[in-house]
Coordinates of C-alpha atoms and ligand atoms in Angstrom, one line a residue:
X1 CA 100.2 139.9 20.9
X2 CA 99.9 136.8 23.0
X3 CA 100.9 136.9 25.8
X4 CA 103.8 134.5 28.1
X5 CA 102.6 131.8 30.5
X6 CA 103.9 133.6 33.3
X7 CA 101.6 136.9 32.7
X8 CA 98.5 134.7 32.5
X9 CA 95.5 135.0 34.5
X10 CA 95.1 132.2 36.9
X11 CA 91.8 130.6 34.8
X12 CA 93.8 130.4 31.3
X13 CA 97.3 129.0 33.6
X14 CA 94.5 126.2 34.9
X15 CA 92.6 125.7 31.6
X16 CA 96.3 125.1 29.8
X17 CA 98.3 123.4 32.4
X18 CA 102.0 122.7 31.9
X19 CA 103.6 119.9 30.1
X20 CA 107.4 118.7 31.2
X21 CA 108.8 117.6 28.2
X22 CA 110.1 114.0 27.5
X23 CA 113.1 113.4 25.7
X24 CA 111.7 111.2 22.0
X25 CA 114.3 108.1 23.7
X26 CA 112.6 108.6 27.0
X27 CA 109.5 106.6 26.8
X28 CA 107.1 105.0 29.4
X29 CA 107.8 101.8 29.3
X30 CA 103.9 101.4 29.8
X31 CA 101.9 103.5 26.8
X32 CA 100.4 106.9 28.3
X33 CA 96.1 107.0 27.8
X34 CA 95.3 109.6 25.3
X35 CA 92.2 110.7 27.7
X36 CA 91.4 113.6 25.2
X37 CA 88.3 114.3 23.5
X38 CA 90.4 115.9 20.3
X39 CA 93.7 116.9 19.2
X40 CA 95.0 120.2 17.9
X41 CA 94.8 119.8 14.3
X42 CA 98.8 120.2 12.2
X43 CA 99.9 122.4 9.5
X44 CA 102.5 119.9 8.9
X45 CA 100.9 116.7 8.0
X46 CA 97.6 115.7 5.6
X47 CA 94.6 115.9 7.9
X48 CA 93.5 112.8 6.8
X49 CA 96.7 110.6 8.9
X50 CA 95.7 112.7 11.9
X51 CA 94.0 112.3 14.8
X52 CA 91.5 114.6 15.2
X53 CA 88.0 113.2 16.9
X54 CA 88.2 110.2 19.2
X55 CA 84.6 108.9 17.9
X56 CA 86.3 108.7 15.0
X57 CA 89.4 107.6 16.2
X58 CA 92.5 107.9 19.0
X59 CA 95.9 106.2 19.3
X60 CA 95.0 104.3 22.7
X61 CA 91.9 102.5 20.6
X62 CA 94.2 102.2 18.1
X63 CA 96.8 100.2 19.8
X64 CA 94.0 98.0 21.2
X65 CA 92.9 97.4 17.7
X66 CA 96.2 96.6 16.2
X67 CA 96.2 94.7 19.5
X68 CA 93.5 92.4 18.7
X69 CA 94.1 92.5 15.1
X70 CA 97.6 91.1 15.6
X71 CA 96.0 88.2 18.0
X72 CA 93.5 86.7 15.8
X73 CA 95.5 87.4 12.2
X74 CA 92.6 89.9 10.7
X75 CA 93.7 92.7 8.6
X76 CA 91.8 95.5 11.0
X77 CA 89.5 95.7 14.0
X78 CA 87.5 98.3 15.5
X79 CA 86.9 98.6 19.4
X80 CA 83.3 99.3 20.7
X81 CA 81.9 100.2 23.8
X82 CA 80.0 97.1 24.8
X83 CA 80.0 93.3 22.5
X84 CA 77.0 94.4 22.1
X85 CA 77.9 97.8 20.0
X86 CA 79.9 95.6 18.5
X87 CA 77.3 93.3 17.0
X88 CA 75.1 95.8 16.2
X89 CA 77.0 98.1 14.6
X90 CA 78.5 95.3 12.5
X91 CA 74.6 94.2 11.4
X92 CA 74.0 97.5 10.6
X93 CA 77.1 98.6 8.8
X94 CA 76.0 95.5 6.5
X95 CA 72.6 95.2 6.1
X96 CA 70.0 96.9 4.3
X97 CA 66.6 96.6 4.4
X98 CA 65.3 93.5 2.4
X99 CA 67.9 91.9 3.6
X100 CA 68.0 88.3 5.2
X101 CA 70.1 87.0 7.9
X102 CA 70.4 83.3 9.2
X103 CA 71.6 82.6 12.6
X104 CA 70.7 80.2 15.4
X105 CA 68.8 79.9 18.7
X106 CA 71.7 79.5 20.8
X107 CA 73.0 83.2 20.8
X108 CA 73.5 85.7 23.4
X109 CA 70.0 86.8 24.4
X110 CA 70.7 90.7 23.4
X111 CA 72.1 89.5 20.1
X112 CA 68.7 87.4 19.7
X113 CA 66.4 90.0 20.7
X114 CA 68.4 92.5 18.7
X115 CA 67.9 90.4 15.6
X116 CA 64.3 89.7 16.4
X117 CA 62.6 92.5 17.4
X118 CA 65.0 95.5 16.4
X119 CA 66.5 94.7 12.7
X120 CA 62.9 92.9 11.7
X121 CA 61.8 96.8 12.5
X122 CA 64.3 97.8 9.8
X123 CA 62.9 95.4 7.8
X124 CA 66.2 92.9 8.0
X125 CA 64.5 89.4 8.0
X126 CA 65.7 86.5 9.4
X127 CA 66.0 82.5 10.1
X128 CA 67.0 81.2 14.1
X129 CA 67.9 77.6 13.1
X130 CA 69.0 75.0 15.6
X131 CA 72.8 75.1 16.2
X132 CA 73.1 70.7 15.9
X133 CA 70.6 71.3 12.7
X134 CA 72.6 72.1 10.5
X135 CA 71.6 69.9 7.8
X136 CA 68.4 72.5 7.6
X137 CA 70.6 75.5 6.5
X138 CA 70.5 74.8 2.9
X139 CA 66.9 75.4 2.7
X140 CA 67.0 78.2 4.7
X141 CA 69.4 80.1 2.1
X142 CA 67.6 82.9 0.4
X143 CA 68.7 85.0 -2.6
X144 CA 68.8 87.9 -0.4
X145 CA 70.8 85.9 2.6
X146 CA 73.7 87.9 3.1
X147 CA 75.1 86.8 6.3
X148 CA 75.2 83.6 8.6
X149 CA 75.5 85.0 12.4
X150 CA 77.1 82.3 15.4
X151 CA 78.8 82.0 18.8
X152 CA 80.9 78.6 19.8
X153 CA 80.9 77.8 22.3
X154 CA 77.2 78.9 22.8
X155 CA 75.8 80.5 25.7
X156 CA 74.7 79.2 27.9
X157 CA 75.5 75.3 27.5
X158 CA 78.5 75.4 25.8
X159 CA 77.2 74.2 22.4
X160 CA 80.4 73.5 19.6
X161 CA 79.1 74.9 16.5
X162 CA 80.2 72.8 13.1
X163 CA 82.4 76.3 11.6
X164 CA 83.5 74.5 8.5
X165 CA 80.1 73.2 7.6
X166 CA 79.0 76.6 7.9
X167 CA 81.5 78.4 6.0
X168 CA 80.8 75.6 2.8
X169 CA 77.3 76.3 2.7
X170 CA 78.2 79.7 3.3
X171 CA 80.9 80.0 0.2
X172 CA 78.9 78.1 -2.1
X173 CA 76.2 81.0 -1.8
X174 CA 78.9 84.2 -1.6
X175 CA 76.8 84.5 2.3
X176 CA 79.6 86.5 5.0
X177 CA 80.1 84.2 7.9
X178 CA 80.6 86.1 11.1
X179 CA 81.5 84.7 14.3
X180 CA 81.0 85.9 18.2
X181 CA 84.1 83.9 19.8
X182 CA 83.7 85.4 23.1
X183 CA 83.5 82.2 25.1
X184 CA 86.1 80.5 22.9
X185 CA 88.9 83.3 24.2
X186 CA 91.4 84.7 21.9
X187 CA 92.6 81.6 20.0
X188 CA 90.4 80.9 16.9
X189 CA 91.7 83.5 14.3
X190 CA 91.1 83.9 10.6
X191 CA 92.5 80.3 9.7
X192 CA 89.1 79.4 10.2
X193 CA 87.9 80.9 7.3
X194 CA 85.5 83.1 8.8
X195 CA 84.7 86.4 7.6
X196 CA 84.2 88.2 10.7
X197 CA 85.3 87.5 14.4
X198 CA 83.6 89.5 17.2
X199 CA 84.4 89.5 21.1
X200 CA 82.7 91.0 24.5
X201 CA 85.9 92.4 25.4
X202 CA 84.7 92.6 28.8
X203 CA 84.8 89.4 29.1
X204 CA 88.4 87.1 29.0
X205 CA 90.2 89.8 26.7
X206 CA 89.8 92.2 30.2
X207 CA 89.8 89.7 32.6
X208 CA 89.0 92.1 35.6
X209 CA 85.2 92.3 35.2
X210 CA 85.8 96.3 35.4
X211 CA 85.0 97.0 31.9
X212 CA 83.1 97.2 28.9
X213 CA 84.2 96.6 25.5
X214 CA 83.6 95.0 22.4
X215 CA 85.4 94.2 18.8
X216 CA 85.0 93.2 15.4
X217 CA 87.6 92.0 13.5
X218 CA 88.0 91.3 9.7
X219 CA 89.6 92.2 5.8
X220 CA 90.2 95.8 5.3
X221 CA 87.1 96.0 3.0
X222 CA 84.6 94.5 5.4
X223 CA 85.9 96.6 8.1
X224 CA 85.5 99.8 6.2
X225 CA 81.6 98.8 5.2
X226 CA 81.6 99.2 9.5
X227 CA 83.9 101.8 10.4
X228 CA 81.4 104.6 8.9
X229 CA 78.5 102.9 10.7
X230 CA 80.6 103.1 14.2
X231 CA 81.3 106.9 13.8
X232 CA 77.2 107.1 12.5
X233 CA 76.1 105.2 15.9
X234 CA 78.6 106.6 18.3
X235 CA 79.6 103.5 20.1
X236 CA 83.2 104.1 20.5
X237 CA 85.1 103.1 23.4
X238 CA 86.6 104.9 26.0
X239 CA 90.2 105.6 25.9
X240 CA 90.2 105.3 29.6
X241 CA 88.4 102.0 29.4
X242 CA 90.7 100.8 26.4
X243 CA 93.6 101.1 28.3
X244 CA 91.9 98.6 31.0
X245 CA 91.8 96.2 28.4
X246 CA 94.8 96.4 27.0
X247 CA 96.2 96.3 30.4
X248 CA 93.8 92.9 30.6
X249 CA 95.4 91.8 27.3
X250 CA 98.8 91.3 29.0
X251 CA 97.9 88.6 31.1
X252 CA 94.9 87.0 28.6
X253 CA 97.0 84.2 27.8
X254 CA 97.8 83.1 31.1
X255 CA 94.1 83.5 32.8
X256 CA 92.8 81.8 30.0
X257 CA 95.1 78.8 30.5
X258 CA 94.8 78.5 34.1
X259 CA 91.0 79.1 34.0
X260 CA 90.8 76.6 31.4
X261 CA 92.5 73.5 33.2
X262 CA 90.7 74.7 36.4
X263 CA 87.3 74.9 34.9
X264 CA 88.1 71.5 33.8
X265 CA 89.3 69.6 37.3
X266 CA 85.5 71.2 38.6
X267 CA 83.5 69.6 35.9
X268 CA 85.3 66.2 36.3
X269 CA 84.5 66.7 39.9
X270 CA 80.8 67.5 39.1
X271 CA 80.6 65.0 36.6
X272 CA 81.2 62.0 39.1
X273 CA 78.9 64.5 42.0
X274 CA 75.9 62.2 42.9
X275 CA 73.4 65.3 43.4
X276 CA 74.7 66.5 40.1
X277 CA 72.4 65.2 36.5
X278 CA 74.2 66.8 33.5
X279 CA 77.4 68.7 32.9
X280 CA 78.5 70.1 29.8
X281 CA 81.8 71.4 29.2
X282 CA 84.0 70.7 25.9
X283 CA 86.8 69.6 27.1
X284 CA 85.2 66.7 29.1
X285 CA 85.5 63.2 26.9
X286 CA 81.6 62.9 27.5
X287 CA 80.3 66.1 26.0
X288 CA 78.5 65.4 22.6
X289 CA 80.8 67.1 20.6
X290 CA 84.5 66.4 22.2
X291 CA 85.8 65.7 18.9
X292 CA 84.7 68.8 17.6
X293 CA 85.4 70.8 20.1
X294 CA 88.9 69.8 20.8
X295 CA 89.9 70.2 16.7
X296 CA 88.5 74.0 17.5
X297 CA 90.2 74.6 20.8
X298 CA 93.3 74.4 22.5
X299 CA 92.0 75.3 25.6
X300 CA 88.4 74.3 26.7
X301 CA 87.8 77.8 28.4
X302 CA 86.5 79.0 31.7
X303 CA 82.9 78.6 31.4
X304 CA 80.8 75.4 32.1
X305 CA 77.1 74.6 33.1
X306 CA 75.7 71.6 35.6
X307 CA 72.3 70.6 36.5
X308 CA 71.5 69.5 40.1
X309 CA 68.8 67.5 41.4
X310 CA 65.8 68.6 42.8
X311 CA 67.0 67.2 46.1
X312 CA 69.3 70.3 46.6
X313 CA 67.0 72.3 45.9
X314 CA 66.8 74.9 42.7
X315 CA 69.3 76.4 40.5
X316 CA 68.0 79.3 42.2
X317 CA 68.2 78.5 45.8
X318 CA 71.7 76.6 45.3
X319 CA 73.2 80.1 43.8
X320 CA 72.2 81.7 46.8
X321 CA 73.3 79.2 49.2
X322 CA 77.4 79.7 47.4
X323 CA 79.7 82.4 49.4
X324 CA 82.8 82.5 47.5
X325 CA 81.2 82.4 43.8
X326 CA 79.3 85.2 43.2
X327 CA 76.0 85.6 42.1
X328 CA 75.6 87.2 39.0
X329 CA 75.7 87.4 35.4
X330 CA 79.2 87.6 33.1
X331 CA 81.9 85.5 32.6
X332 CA 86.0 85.8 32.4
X333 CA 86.5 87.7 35.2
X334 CA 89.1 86.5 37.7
X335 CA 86.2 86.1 40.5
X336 CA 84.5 82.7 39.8
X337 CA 80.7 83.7 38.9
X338 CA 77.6 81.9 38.5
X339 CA 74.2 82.1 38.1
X340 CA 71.1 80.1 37.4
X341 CA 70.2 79.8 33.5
X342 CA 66.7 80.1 33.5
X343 CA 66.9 83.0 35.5
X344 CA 68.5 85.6 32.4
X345 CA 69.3 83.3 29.4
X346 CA 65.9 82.2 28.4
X347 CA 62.7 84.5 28.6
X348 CA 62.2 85.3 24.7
X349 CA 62.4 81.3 23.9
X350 CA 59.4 79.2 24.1
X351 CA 59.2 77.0 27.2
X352 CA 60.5 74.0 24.5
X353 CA 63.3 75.4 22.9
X354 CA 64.4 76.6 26.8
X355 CA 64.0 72.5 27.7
X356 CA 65.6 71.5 24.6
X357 CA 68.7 74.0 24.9
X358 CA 69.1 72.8 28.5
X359 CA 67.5 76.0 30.2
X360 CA 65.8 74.7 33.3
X361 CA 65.2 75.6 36.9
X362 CA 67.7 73.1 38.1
X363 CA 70.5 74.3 35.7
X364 CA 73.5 77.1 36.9
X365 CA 76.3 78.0 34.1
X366 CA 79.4 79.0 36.2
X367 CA 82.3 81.3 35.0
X368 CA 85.7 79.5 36.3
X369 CA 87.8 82.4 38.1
X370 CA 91.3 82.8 39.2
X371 CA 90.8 81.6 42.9
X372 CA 92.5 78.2 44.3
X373 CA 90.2 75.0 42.8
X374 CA 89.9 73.5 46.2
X375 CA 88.6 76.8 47.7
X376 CA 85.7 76.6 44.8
X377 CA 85.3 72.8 44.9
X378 CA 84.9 73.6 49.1
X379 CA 82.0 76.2 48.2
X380 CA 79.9 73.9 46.0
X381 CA 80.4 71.1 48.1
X382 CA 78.9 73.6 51.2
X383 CA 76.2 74.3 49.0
X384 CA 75.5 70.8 48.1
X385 CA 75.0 69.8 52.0
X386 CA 72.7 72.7 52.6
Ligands
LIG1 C1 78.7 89.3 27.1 C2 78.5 88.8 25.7 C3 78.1 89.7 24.7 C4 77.8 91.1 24.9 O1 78.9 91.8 25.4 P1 78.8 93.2 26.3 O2 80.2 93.6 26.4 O3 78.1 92.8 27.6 O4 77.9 94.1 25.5 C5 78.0 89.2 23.4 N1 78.2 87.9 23.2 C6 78.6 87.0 24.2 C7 78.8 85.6 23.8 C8 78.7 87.5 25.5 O5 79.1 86.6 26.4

């Protein structure tokens, strides 16, 4: 017969501790972490609306699902462990070999190098167009195209791709259009039409820079084509590190706005800067594609790139010479970071496409934080005078 707690052995009374019990009205006001591996499965309900596995799934990913879901008006979403699970678990939940995807130059370098050297292996071909050629795609359209792959803004100069132009040429050919809106923030949702939306959560959807996390969001059906492929690959997210981001997620909307109209008063400021060449950021009335750009986003987001003259030295040497913005790679973090372009963005492109995109030793992309603007205007302006 078993036997009562208080006849235990102390290793079965540590192994099972005790748990006070909560009245059903009596709830945190903040949701508790399910930090469990599995749950004990119930005679009382079909196994199949339990939670059993968290690979498979667990109800603090599931509130940051519903989370994201809710935000950017997609049926479903499944939380990763990195933006990059994300993206390749959603190529490989939808490809097969023979397969052909079209996407563009200006992409995330992991997502580039994923698509060029690790699905050509699977025998998933592909076409990196230009992102302002878009006139081209037509002809690139195969029979066996099955999905056209972006980011806008692009990383890391903040190129504004032409979405609807995509999804027509996409529609006409039945192609799945799928969309990394990491540097865009939370606010384009399905009304664009696309078929897919992913995010780095550890990027603005955390805001702390403590995390890693990624998402794809979409219709039921598309989701469920990935969902297998997630449990396959084992990229799930921590429930630990979900609740970080969700905890991020309360405050999104506000960091985003505030970095947004901050990143703007710097690149107005470096616009006018006599040791500064180039500056692109979207919401500034100069940048190519302002039109574009503003019918896309309500917010111009955090993230901006400069180049300097040679006169103040190197991207490079300039980074180092900054005290209060950090040196380092990332973005959406509440500590303004920045880093030289040529340094991480560009080292699988040819020396022309890096010159064409804007990837050069004098260029720095930097990652607007949460800090005062003067305090940020007062480093670069340090690091200007050497
Ligand atoms: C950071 C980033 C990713 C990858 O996300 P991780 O969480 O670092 O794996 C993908 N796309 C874009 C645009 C990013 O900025």
């Amino acid at each position: 017969m078993t036997k009562k707690r208080n006849e235990w052995g102390a290793a079965t009374k540590l192994t099972h501790p005790p748990r006070p019990e909560i009245h059903q009205k009596n709830t945190p006001v903040v949701a508790p972490i399910y930090q469990t591996a599995k749950f004990v499965v119930s005679n009382e309900v079909p196994l199949s609306s339990q939670f059993i596995y968290s690979r498979v799934a667990n109800p603090t990913l599931r509130s940051l699902e519903e989370s994201i879901s809710e935000i950017l008006n997609f049926d479903e979403t499944i939380v990763f462990s990195s933006g990059m699970a994300a993206i390749s678990t959603t190529f490989l939940g939808l490809l097969k070999a023979g397969d052909h995807l079209i996407s563009f130059r200006e992409l995330y370098r992991p997502a580039r190098i994923f698509i060029k050297d690790v699905l050509s292996g699977f025998n998933i071909e592909h076409d990196l167009l230009k992102l302002n050629e878009l006139d081209s795609l037509p002809q690139r359209i195969r029979p066996n195209t099955k999905i056209i792959y972006f980011e806008s803004p692009s990383n890391p100069n903040l190129q504004i791709a032409d979405i609807s132009k995509i999804i027509k040429q996409a529609k006409a050919h039945g192609i799945l259009v799928i969309m990394d809106a990491t540097f865009a923030g939370l606010q384009l949702n399905s009304g664009m039409g696309v078929d897919l939306i992913i995010h780095s959560l550890t990027k603005y959807a955390s805001g702390h820079g403590d995390v890693l996390a990624g998402s794809v969001s979409g219709s039921k059906k598309l989701i469920s084509q990935i969902r297998p492929m997630n449990i396959a690959l084992g990229g799930s997210l921590d429930p630990h590190a979900a609740s970080l981001v969700s905890r991020g997620l309360k405050t999104y909307q506000l960091r985003f706005e505030k970095q947004s109209s901050s990143a703007l008063e710097i690149a107005k400021y470096l616009e006018i800067h006599p040791f500064v060449t180039k500056v692109y950021y979207p919401g500034l009335k100069n940048h190519p594609q302002y039109e574009l750009a503003s019918n896309q986003l309500i917010h111009s987001g955090g993230i901006l790139s400069f180049e300097i003259k040679t006169d103040v030295g190197t991207a490079l040497e300039f980074s180092h010479r900054l005290e209060l913005l950090q040196f380092t790679v990332s973005v959406g973090s509440v500590e303004s970071l920045i880093c030289p372009t040529e340094l991480f963005f560009g080292e699988d492109l040819s020396v022309n496409d890096r010159r064409e995109m804007g990837i050069n030793p004098q260029s720095l992309r930097l990652s607007v934080g949460l800090e005062s603007v003067s305090d940020i205007l007062a480093d670069l302006e340090k690091a200007f005078l050497k």
